[in-house]
Tab-separated table of C-alpha atoms in Angstrom:
chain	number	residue	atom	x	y	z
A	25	UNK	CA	-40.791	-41.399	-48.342
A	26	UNK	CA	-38.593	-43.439	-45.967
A	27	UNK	CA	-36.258	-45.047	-48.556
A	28	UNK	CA	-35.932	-40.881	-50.091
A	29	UNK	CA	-34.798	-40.226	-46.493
A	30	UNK	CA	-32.462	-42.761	-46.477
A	31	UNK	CA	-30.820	-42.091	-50.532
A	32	UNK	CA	-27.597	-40.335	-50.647
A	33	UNK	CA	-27.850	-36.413	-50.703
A	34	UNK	CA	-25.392	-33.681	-51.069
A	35	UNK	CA	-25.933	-30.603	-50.855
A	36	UNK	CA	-27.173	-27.706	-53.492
A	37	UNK	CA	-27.331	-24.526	-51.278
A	38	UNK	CA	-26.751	-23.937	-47.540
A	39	UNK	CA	-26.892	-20.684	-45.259
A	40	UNK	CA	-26.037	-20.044	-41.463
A	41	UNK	CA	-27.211	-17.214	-39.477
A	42	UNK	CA	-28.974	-16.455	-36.104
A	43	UNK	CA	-32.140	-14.006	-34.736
A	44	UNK	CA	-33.561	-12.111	-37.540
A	45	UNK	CA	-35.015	-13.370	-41.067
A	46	UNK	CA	-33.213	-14.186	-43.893
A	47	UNK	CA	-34.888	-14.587	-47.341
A	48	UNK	CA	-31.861	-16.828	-49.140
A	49	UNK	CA	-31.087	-16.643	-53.025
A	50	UNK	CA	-33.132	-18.547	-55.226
A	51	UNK	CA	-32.058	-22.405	-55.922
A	52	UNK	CA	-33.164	-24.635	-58.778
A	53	UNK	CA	-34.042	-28.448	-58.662
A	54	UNK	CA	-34.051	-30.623	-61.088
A	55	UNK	CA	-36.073	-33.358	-58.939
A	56	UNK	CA	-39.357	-33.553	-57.372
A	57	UNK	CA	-38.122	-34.482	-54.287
A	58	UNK	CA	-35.739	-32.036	-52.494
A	59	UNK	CA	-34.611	-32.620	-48.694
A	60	UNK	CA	-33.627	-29.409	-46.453
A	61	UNK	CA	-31.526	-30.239	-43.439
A	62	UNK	CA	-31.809	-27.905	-41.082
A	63	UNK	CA	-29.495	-27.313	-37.181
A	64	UNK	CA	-29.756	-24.728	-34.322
A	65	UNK	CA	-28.421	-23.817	-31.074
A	66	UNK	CA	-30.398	-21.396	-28.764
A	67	UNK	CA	-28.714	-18.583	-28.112
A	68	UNK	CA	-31.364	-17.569	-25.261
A	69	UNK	CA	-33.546	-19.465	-23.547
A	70	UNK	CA	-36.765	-20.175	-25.625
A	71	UNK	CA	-35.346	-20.376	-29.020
A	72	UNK	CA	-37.796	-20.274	-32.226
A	73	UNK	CA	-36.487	-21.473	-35.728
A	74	UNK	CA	-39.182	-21.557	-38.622
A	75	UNK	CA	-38.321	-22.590	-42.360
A	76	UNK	CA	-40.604	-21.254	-45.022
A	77	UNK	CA	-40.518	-22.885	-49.060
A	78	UNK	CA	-41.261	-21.045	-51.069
A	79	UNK	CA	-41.429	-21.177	-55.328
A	80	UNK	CA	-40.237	-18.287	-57.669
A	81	UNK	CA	-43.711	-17.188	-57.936
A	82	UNK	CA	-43.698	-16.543	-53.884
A	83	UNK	CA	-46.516	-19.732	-53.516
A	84	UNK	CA	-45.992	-21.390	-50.253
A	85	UNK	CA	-44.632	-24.973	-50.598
A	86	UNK	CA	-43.963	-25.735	-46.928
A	87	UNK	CA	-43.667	-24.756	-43.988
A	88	UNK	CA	-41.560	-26.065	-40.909
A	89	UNK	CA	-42.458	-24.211	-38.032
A	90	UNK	CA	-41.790	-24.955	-34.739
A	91	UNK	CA	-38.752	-26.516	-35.336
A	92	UNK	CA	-37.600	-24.675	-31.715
A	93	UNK	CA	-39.530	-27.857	-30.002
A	94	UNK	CA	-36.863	-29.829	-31.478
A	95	UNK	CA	-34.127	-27.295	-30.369
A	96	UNK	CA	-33.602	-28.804	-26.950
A	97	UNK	CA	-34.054	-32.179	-27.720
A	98	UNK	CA	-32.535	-32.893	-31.225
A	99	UNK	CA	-30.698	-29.859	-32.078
A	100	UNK	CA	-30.964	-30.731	-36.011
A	101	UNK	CA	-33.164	-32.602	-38.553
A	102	UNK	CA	-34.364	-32.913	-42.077
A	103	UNK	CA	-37.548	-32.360	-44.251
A	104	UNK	CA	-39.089	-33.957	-47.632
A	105	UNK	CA	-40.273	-31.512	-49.854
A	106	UNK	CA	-42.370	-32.884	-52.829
A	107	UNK	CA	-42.709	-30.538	-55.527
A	108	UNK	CA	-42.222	-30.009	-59.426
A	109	UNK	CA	-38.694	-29.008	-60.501
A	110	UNK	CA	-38.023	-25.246	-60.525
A	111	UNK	CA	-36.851	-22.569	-58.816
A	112	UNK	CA	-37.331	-21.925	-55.016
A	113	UNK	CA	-35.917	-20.338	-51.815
A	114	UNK	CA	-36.330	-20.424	-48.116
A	115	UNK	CA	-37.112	-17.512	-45.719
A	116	UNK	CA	-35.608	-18.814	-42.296
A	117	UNK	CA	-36.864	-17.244	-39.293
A	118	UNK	CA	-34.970	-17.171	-35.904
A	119	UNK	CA	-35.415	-15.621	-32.540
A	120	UNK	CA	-32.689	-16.354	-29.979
A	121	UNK	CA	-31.161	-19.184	-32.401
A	122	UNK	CA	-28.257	-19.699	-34.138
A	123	UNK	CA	-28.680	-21.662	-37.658
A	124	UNK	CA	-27.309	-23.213	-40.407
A	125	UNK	CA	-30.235	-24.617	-43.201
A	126	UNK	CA	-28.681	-26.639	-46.321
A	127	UNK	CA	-30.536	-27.916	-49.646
A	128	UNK	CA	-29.862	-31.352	-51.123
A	129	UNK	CA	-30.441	-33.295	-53.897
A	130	UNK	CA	-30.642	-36.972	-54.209
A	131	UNK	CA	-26.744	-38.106	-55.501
């Protein structure tokens, strides 16, 4: 998984947004390997940013939770996510963030 890390990416999808959840529009992959990049800023003390995969036929791929440990000391990071090709999207849950969550592809 390290050299996928380190490929080229560019991005498919991305979204920004802050407390709340946000279910985003679906996004098709053409790849089994798809990265999501993810960055937040706390907007309160105690900040809590989760990032759910999910496939068109709502099955859990992955989840990312507790990214809000990584809030105060690396403000941003990325994720593998091995799966078939097809259609996904993320549900992004924030409390007392502000966030910005992209999708890439390999170039």
């Amino acid at each position: 998984m390290q050299a996928d890390q380190n490929a080229e990416w560019v991005v498919l999808k991305e979204w920004s947004g802050e407390t709340g959840t946000t279910v985003t529009e679906k996004f098709t992959t053409t790849d089994r390997v798809f990265r999501v990049s993810w960055s937040a800023s706390e907007l309160d003390r105690g900040g809590l940013l989760d990032v759910y995969v999910w496939s068109e036929a709502k099955r859990l791929i992955m989840l990312a939770a507790g990214l809000q440990d990584h809030v105060k000391k690396a403000p941003s990071g990325t994720f593998l996510d091995n799966a078939d090709a097809g259609v996904y999207y993320l549900e992004v849950r924030g409390t007392g963030v502000k966030w910005h969550v992209a999708v890439e592809r390999k170039k």
